[in-house]
Amino acid sequence: MPEGDSIRRAATRLHTVLAGRVLTRSDLRVPRFATADLTGRVTLDVTPRGKHLLTRFEGGLTLHSHLRMDGAWHVFASGEKWRGGPAHEIRAVLGTADHTAVGYRLPVLELIRTAEEDRVVGHLGPDLLGPDWDPDLAAANLIAVPERALGEALLDQRNLAGIGNIYKAELCFLAQVTPWTPVGALPESAVPRLAAAAHRLLSANIGDRPGHRNTTGSRRPGQDLFVYGRAHRPCLRCGTPVREAPQDGRPTYWCPRCQQGPTP
């Protein structure tokens, strides 16, 4: 699933080619909005909010999209062949005189009033990469249910918005606790440090190439992540084989030596 840094890059890419330009083509390929026509409207901005994208148009309309596991927005120059999947997977087309933005496999796509955006993103906690980022509020949200497992708390977008499964595993490793450790079992200063680390990691990866993340600081091939995706391979810190088990239906990784706490 795309995480906050990926969504920020997608928003920047879309904003660059759409903002301030008149739409010459509009095609929303979902039944509920199939007859909606945005042609002739100017795109005002494309704003990320956690893992959500808000594309705003003059006239008080917003196109809300969420990529979840497989969705993607691709940008093509005028006349360029579209690449991103078969035509039947296209859910949205927004075109200008110079570029076309094509949304593939978008599981969430809805046209709403801009004044009603709070209905779809108002539940989110502080955005790790947004102007509303508040580390103190994020830390308070995480500790609000002290018996909750840290991994679950980090993924709950109501606590802080932008963390996905990769950053969850990496942050738990940096905190030296397993993802099943209750938040309340962490030292008092650990949760604010964790919130700050999350902000630092996502910020550091905004400008990296799509699909690539680095949490270790190493530029050696295959050493970009401490534990995520490294099941049965050596921990980069101690050499112990990394373990994997599901947490809330998602594969979760940890080092049994570097990370203390409960495990399945």
mmCIF file of C-alpha atoms in Angstrom:
data_model
loop_
_atom_site.group_PDB
_atom_site.id
_atom_site.type_symbol
_atom_site.label_atom_id
_atom_site.label_comp_id
_atom_site.label_asym_id
_atom_site.label_seq_id
_atom_site.Cartn_x
_atom_site.Cartn_y
_atom_site.Cartn_z
ATOM 1 C CA MET A 1 0.000 0.000 0.000
ATOM 2 C CA PRO A 2 1.340 3.480 -0.834
ATOM 3 C CA GLU A 3 2.355 5.337 2.305
ATOM 4 C CA GLY A 4 2.452 9.037 3.106
ATOM 5 C CA ASP A 5 5.650 9.774 1.201
ATOM 6 C CA SER A 6 4.344 8.082 -1.959
ATOM 7 C CA ILE A 7 1.081 10.022 -1.773
ATOM 8 C CA ARG A 8 2.999 13.276 -1.329
ATOM 9 C CA ARG A 9 5.020 12.550 -4.473
ATOM 10 C CA ALA A 10 1.862 11.661 -6.414
ATOM 11 C CA ALA A 11 0.181 14.890 -5.292
ATOM 12 C CA THR A 12 3.191 16.959 -6.329
ATOM 13 C CA ARG A 13 3.293 15.293 -9.741
ATOM 14 C CA LEU A 14 -0.437 15.860 -10.328
ATOM 15 C CA HIS A 15 -0.355 19.416 -8.998
ATOM 16 C CA THR A 16 2.509 20.309 -11.319
ATOM 17 C CA VAL A 17 0.603 19.382 -14.493
ATOM 18 C CA LEU A 18 -2.979 20.215 -13.465
ATOM 19 C CA ALA A 19 -3.005 23.210 -11.119
ATOM 20 C CA GLY A 20 -3.980 26.483 -12.753
ATOM 21 C CA ARG A 21 -4.952 24.786 -16.009
ATOM 22 C CA VAL A 22 -8.310 24.279 -17.682
ATOM 23 C CA LEU A 23 -9.507 20.710 -18.035
ATOM 24 C CA THR A 24 -10.057 19.775 -21.666
ATOM 25 C CA ARG A 25 -11.052 16.217 -20.806
ATOM 26 C CA SER A 26 -12.883 14.672 -17.875
ATOM 27 C CA ASP A 27 -13.925 11.053 -17.526
ATOM 28 C CA LEU A 28 -14.858 9.450 -14.201
ATOM 29 C CA ARG A 29 -15.394 5.757 -14.838
ATOM 30 C CA VAL A 30 -17.344 4.806 -11.734
ATOM 31 C CA PRO A 31 -21.116 4.344 -11.937
ATOM 32 C CA ARG A 32 -22.049 6.974 -9.383
ATOM 33 C CA PHE A 33 -20.141 9.765 -11.140
ATOM 34 C CA ALA A 34 -20.071 8.532 -14.730
ATOM 35 C CA THR A 35 -22.175 11.483 -15.915
ATOM 36 C CA ALA A 36 -20.150 14.123 -14.040
ATOM 37 C CA ASP A 37 -18.276 16.449 -16.392
ATOM 38 C CA LEU A 38 -15.457 18.668 -15.127
ATOM 39 C CA THR A 39 -14.431 19.857 -18.569
ATOM 40 C CA GLY A 40 -13.848 23.602 -18.670
ATOM 41 C CA ARG A 41 -13.080 23.909 -14.981
ATOM 42 C CA VAL A 42 -9.707 25.062 -13.688
ATOM 43 C CA THR A 43 -7.877 22.754 -11.298
ATOM 44 C CA LEU A 44 -7.008 24.775 -8.200
ATOM 45 C CA ASP A 45 -4.662 22.368 -6.442
ATOM 46 C CA VAL A 46 -3.907 18.755 -5.601
ATOM 47 C CA THR A 47 -3.425 18.252 -1.882
ATOM 48 C CA PRO A 48 -2.365 15.093 -0.043
ATOM 49 C CA ARG A 49 -3.917 14.310 3.322
ATOM 50 C CA GLY A 50 -2.325 11.261 4.890
ATOM 51 C CA LYS A 51 -2.956 8.551 2.286
ATOM 52 C CA HIS A 52 -5.768 10.513 0.589
ATOM 53 C CA LEU A 53 -5.590 12.773 -2.474
ATOM 54 C CA LEU A 54 -7.826 15.824 -2.812
ATOM 55 C CA THR A 55 -7.969 17.370 -6.289
ATOM 56 C CA ARG A 56 -9.841 20.667 -6.062
ATOM 57 C CA PHE A 57 -11.586 22.468 -8.926
ATOM 58 C CA GLU A 58 -13.136 25.868 -9.322
ATOM 59 C CA GLY A 59 -16.800 25.870 -8.484
ATOM 60 C CA GLY A 60 -16.265 24.227 -5.113
ATOM 61 C CA LEU A 61 -15.749 20.618 -6.206
ATOM 62 C CA THR A 62 -13.132 18.105 -4.999
ATOM 63 C CA LEU A 63 -12.211 14.743 -6.465
ATOM 64 C CA HIS A 64 -11.296 12.485 -3.554
ATOM 65 C CA SER A 65 -9.195 9.403 -4.293
ATOM 66 C CA HIS A 66 -7.427 6.763 -2.227
ATOM 67 C CA LEU A 67 -4.997 4.281 -3.760
ATOM 68 C CA ARG A 68 -5.120 1.536 -1.109
ATOM 69 C CA MET A 69 -3.139 -1.503 -2.293
ATOM 70 C CA ASP A 70 -3.071 -1.300 -6.084
ATOM 71 C CA GLY A 71 -4.234 2.133 -7.185
ATOM 72 C CA ALA A 72 -2.003 4.595 -9.031
ATOM 73 C CA TRP A 73 -2.105 7.939 -10.806
ATOM 74 C CA HIS A 74 0.038 8.264 -13.933
ATOM 75 C CA VAL A 75 0.806 11.439 -15.856
ATOM 76 C CA PHE A 76 1.345 11.454 -19.616
ATOM 77 C CA ALA A 77 2.286 14.166 -22.072
ATOM 78 C CA SER A 78 -0.255 14.990 -24.773
ATOM 79 C CA GLY A 79 -0.157 12.272 -27.415
ATOM 80 C CA GLU A 80 1.890 9.898 -25.257
ATOM 81 C CA LYS A 81 0.692 6.302 -25.017
ATOM 82 C CA TRP A 82 -0.893 5.505 -21.664
ATOM 83 C CA ARG A 83 0.871 2.873 -19.571
ATOM 84 C CA GLY A 84 -0.328 1.640 -16.218
ATOM 85 C CA GLY A 85 -2.605 -1.262 -16.936
ATOM 86 C CA PRO A 86 -5.383 -2.379 -19.277
ATOM 87 C CA ALA A 87 -8.054 0.128 -20.264
ATOM 88 C CA HIS A 88 -10.715 -1.582 -18.148
ATOM 89 C CA GLU A 89 -8.725 -0.697 -14.995
ATOM 90 C CA ILE A 90 -8.898 3.046 -15.673
ATOM 91 C CA ARG A 91 -11.166 4.831 -13.215
ATOM 92 C CA ALA A 92 -10.424 8.512 -13.918
ATOM 93 C CA VAL A 93 -9.061 10.675 -16.723
ATOM 94 C CA LEU A 94 -8.251 14.363 -16.237
ATOM 95 C CA GLY A 95 -6.747 16.071 -19.252
ATOM 96 C CA THR A 96 -5.353 19.505 -20.124
ATOM 97 C CA ALA A 97 -3.942 20.812 -23.375
ATOM 98 C CA ASP A 98 -0.499 19.466 -22.459
ATOM 99 C CA HIS A 99 -0.938 16.511 -20.087
ATOM 100 C CA THR A 100 -3.340 13.771 -19.069
ATOM 101 C CA ALA A 101 -3.597 12.307 -15.576
ATOM 102 C CA VAL A 102 -4.949 8.752 -15.575
ATOM 103 C CA GLY A 103 -6.059 6.960 -12.423
ATOM 104 C CA TYR A 104 -5.772 3.172 -12.501
ATOM 105 C CA ARG A 105 -7.501 0.713 -10.133
ATOM 106 C CA LEU A 106 -8.681 3.449 -7.767
ATOM 107 C CA PRO A 107 -10.812 1.715 -5.124
ATOM 108 C CA VAL A 108 -12.012 5.051 -3.741
ATOM 109 C CA LEU A 109 -13.066 7.767 -6.170
ATOM 110 C CA GLU A 110 -15.778 10.278 -5.369
ATOM 111 C CA LEU A 111 -16.714 13.797 -6.360
ATOM 112 C CA ILE A 112 -17.702 15.890 -3.363
ATOM 113 C CA ARG A 113 -18.214 19.497 -2.406
ATOM 114 C CA THR A 114 -14.958 21.084 -1.281
ATOM 115 C CA ALA A 115 -16.792 22.417 1.761
ATOM 116 C CA GLU A 116 -17.521 18.803 2.735
ATOM 117 C CA GLU A 117 -13.948 17.451 2.598
ATOM 118 C CA ASP A 118 -14.018 17.008 6.339
ATOM 119 C CA ARG A 119 -16.463 14.169 5.783
ATOM 120 C CA VAL A 120 -13.763 12.046 4.114
ATOM 121 C CA VAL A 121 -10.561 13.198 5.843
ATOM 122 C CA GLY A 122 -11.749 14.852 9.034
ATOM 123 C CA HIS A 123 -11.139 11.702 11.055
ATOM 124 C CA LEU A 124 -7.413 11.683 10.328
ATOM 125 C CA GLY A 125 -4.800 12.507 12.912
ATOM 126 C CA PRO A 126 -1.909 14.925 12.301
ATOM 127 C CA ASP A 127 -0.465 14.471 8.819
ATOM 128 C CA LEU A 128 3.191 13.449 9.093
ATOM 129 C CA LEU A 129 4.024 15.448 5.967
ATOM 130 C CA GLY A 130 1.370 18.139 6.196
ATOM 131 C CA PRO A 131 1.237 21.670 7.566
ATOM 132 C CA ASP A 132 -0.902 20.393 10.440
ATOM 133 C CA TRP A 133 1.831 18.068 11.738
ATOM 134 C CA ASP A 134 1.750 18.188 15.535
ATOM 135 C CA PRO A 135 4.153 15.738 17.231
ATOM 136 C CA ASP A 136 2.660 16.313 20.666
ATOM 137 C CA LEU A 137 -0.868 15.540 19.486
ATOM 138 C CA ALA A 138 0.369 12.485 17.578
ATOM 139 C CA ALA A 139 2.126 11.167 20.686
ATOM 140 C CA ALA A 140 -0.970 11.819 22.806
ATOM 141 C CA ASN A 141 -3.122 9.956 20.302
ATOM 142 C CA LEU A 142 -0.794 6.947 20.303
ATOM 143 C CA ILE A 143 -0.765 6.647 24.083
ATOM 144 C CA ALA A 144 -4.514 7.265 24.465
ATOM 145 C CA VAL A 145 -5.177 3.515 24.470
ATOM 146 C CA PRO A 146 -2.152 2.218 26.398
ATOM 147 C CA GLU A 147 -3.082 -1.458 26.112
ATOM 148 C CA ARG A 148 -3.131 -1.336 22.322
ATOM 149 C CA ALA A 149 -0.308 -2.992 20.377
ATOM 150 C CA LEU A 150 2.172 -0.456 19.049
ATOM 151 C CA GLY A 151 1.994 -1.775 15.475
ATOM 152 C CA GLU A 152 -1.791 -1.378 15.391
ATOM 153 C CA ALA A 153 -1.611 2.090 16.938
ATOM 154 C CA LEU A 154 0.907 3.262 14.335
ATOM 155 C CA LEU A 155 -1.286 2.061 11.466
ATOM 156 C CA ASP A 156 -4.398 3.743 12.843
ATOM 157 C CA GLN A 157 -4.687 6.864 10.686
ATOM 158 C CA ARG A 158 -6.769 8.531 13.384
ATOM 159 C CA ASN A 159 -3.620 8.719 15.524
ATOM 160 C CA LEU A 160 -1.256 10.069 12.881
ATOM 161 C CA ALA A 161 -1.739 9.994 9.145
ATOM 162 C CA GLY A 162 0.693 8.544 6.634
ATOM 163 C CA ILE A 163 2.209 5.410 8.163
ATOM 164 C CA GLY A 164 1.800 2.101 6.352
ATOM 165 C CA ASN A 165 3.070 -1.410 6.951
ATOM 166 C CA ILE A 166 6.664 -0.685 5.913
ATOM 167 C CA TYR A 167 7.163 2.255 8.232
ATOM 168 C CA LYS A 168 5.316 0.441 10.998
ATOM 169 C CA ALA A 169 7.859 -2.385 10.983
ATOM 170 C CA GLU A 170 10.829 -0.051 10.664
ATOM 171 C CA LEU A 171 9.670 2.259 13.450
ATOM 172 C CA CYS A 172 9.140 -0.638 15.838
ATOM 173 C CA PHE A 173 12.648 -1.822 15.034
ATOM 174 C CA LEU A 174 14.094 1.624 15.734
ATOM 175 C CA ALA A 175 12.184 1.695 19.026
ATOM 176 C CA GLN A 176 13.698 -1.748 19.826
ATOM 177 C CA VAL A 177 10.315 -3.269 20.671
ATOM 178 C CA THR A 178 8.116 -5.783 18.868
ATOM 179 C CA PRO A 179 4.970 -4.558 17.085
ATOM 180 C CA TRP A 180 2.860 -6.441 19.668
ATOM 181 C CA THR A 181 4.229 -4.424 22.580
ATOM 182 C CA PRO A 182 1.473 -2.412 24.308
ATOM 183 C CA VAL A 183 2.029 1.298 23.787
ATOM 184 C CA GLY A 184 1.708 1.838 27.526
ATOM 185 C CA ALA A 185 4.642 -0.497 28.167
ATOM 186 C CA LEU A 186 7.058 1.864 26.427
ATOM 187 C CA PRO A 187 9.111 4.316 28.508
ATOM 188 C CA GLU A 188 7.418 7.690 28.882
ATOM 189 C CA SER A 189 9.833 9.440 26.518
ATOM 190 C CA ALA A 190 9.707 6.728 23.841
ATOM 191 C CA VAL A 191 6.370 7.646 22.236
ATOM 192 C CA PRO A 192 7.280 11.295 21.476
ATOM 193 C CA ARG A 193 10.604 10.068 20.060
ATOM 194 C CA LEU A 194 8.723 7.572 17.909
ATOM 195 C CA ALA A 195 6.428 10.267 16.504
ATOM 196 C CA ALA A 196 9.458 12.423 15.721
ATOM 197 C CA ALA A 197 11.200 9.474 14.050
ATOM 198 C CA ALA A 198 8.154 8.807 11.877
ATOM 199 C CA HIS A 199 8.147 12.406 10.688
ATOM 200 C CA ARG A 200 11.894 12.275 10.027
ATOM 201 C CA LEU A 201 11.759 9.023 8.036
ATOM 202 C CA LEU A 202 8.850 10.023 5.796
ATOM 203 C CA SER A 203 10.336 13.470 5.202
ATOM 204 C CA ALA A 204 13.674 11.951 4.226
ATOM 205 C CA ASN A 205 12.003 9.757 1.603
ATOM 206 C CA ILE A 206 9.790 12.336 -0.129
ATOM 207 C CA GLY A 207 12.335 12.999 -2.835
ATOM 208 C CA ASP A 208 13.447 9.418 -3.370
ATOM 209 C CA ARG A 209 12.483 7.479 -6.451
ATOM 210 C CA PRO A 210 8.959 5.985 -6.559
ATOM 211 C CA GLY A 211 8.638 2.613 -4.869
ATOM 212 C CA HIS A 212 11.923 3.019 -3.023
ATOM 213 C CA ARG A 213 12.404 3.744 0.657
ATOM 214 C CA ASN A 214 15.481 3.930 2.821
ATOM 215 C CA THR A 215 15.324 3.850 6.619
ATOM 216 C CA THR A 216 18.844 2.601 7.327
ATOM 217 C CA GLY A 217 20.922 5.334 5.729
ATOM 218 C CA SER A 218 22.865 2.691 3.819
ATOM 219 C CA ARG A 219 23.240 2.945 0.052
ATOM 220 C CA ARG A 220 24.375 -0.637 -0.330
ATOM 221 C CA PRO A 221 22.020 -2.762 -2.475
ATOM 222 C CA GLY A 222 19.536 -4.760 -0.424
ATOM 223 C CA GLN A 223 20.171 -2.807 2.774
ATOM 224 C CA ASP A 224 17.539 -0.090 2.499
ATOM 225 C CA LEU A 225 15.273 -1.452 5.260
ATOM 226 C CA PHE A 226 16.154 -2.935 8.639
ATOM 227 C CA VAL A 227 13.500 -5.651 8.840
ATOM 228 C CA TYR A 228 10.606 -5.139 6.441
ATOM 229 C CA GLY A 229 10.561 -7.825 3.761
ATOM 230 C CA ARG A 230 13.622 -9.528 5.250
ATOM 231 C CA ALA A 231 11.976 -12.674 6.671
ATOM 232 C CA HIS A 232 14.597 -15.370 7.386
ATOM 233 C CA ARG A 233 17.386 -13.031 6.258
ATOM 234 C CA PRO A 234 19.979 -11.603 8.673
ATOM 235 C CA CYS A 235 19.092 -8.532 10.698
ATOM 236 C CA LEU A 236 21.259 -5.690 9.433
ATOM 237 C CA ARG A 237 22.221 -4.778 12.984
ATOM 238 C CA CYS A 238 22.920 -8.102 14.703
ATOM 239 C CA GLY A 239 22.743 -10.820 12.044
ATOM 240 C CA THR A 240 19.892 -12.763 13.672
ATOM 241 C CA PRO A 241 17.329 -14.070 11.126
ATOM 242 C CA VAL A 242 14.367 -11.710 10.880
ATOM 243 C CA ARG A 243 10.992 -13.245 11.716
ATOM 244 C CA GLU A 244 7.593 -12.703 10.143
ATOM 245 C CA ALA A 245 4.041 -13.156 11.426
ATOM 246 C CA PRO A 246 0.673 -11.560 10.644
ATOM 247 C CA GLN A 247 -0.632 -8.648 12.667
ATOM 248 C CA ASP A 248 -4.144 -7.496 11.933
ATOM 249 C CA GLY A 249 -3.994 -9.441 8.662
ATOM 250 C CA ARG A 250 -0.745 -7.910 7.413
ATOM 251 C CA PRO A 251 2.744 -9.439 7.296
ATOM 252 C CA THR A 252 4.838 -8.035 10.121
ATOM 253 C CA TYR A 253 8.602 -8.290 10.551
ATOM 254 C CA TRP A 254 10.855 -8.037 13.591
ATOM 255 C CA CYS A 255 14.274 -9.069 14.879
ATOM 256 C CA PRO A 256 13.961 -11.420 17.877
ATOM 257 C CA ARG A 257 17.242 -10.172 19.299
ATOM 258 C CA CYS A 258 17.118 -6.410 18.719
ATOM 259 C CA GLN A 259 13.436 -6.027 19.613
ATOM 260 C CA GLN A 260 12.032 -6.892 23.021
ATOM 261 C CA GLY A 261 8.406 -7.613 23.866
ATOM 262 C CA PRO A 262 5.556 -10.043 23.155
ATOM 263 C CA THR A 263 5.346 -12.009 19.927
ATOM 264 C CA PRO A 264 2.629 -14.274 18.451
#
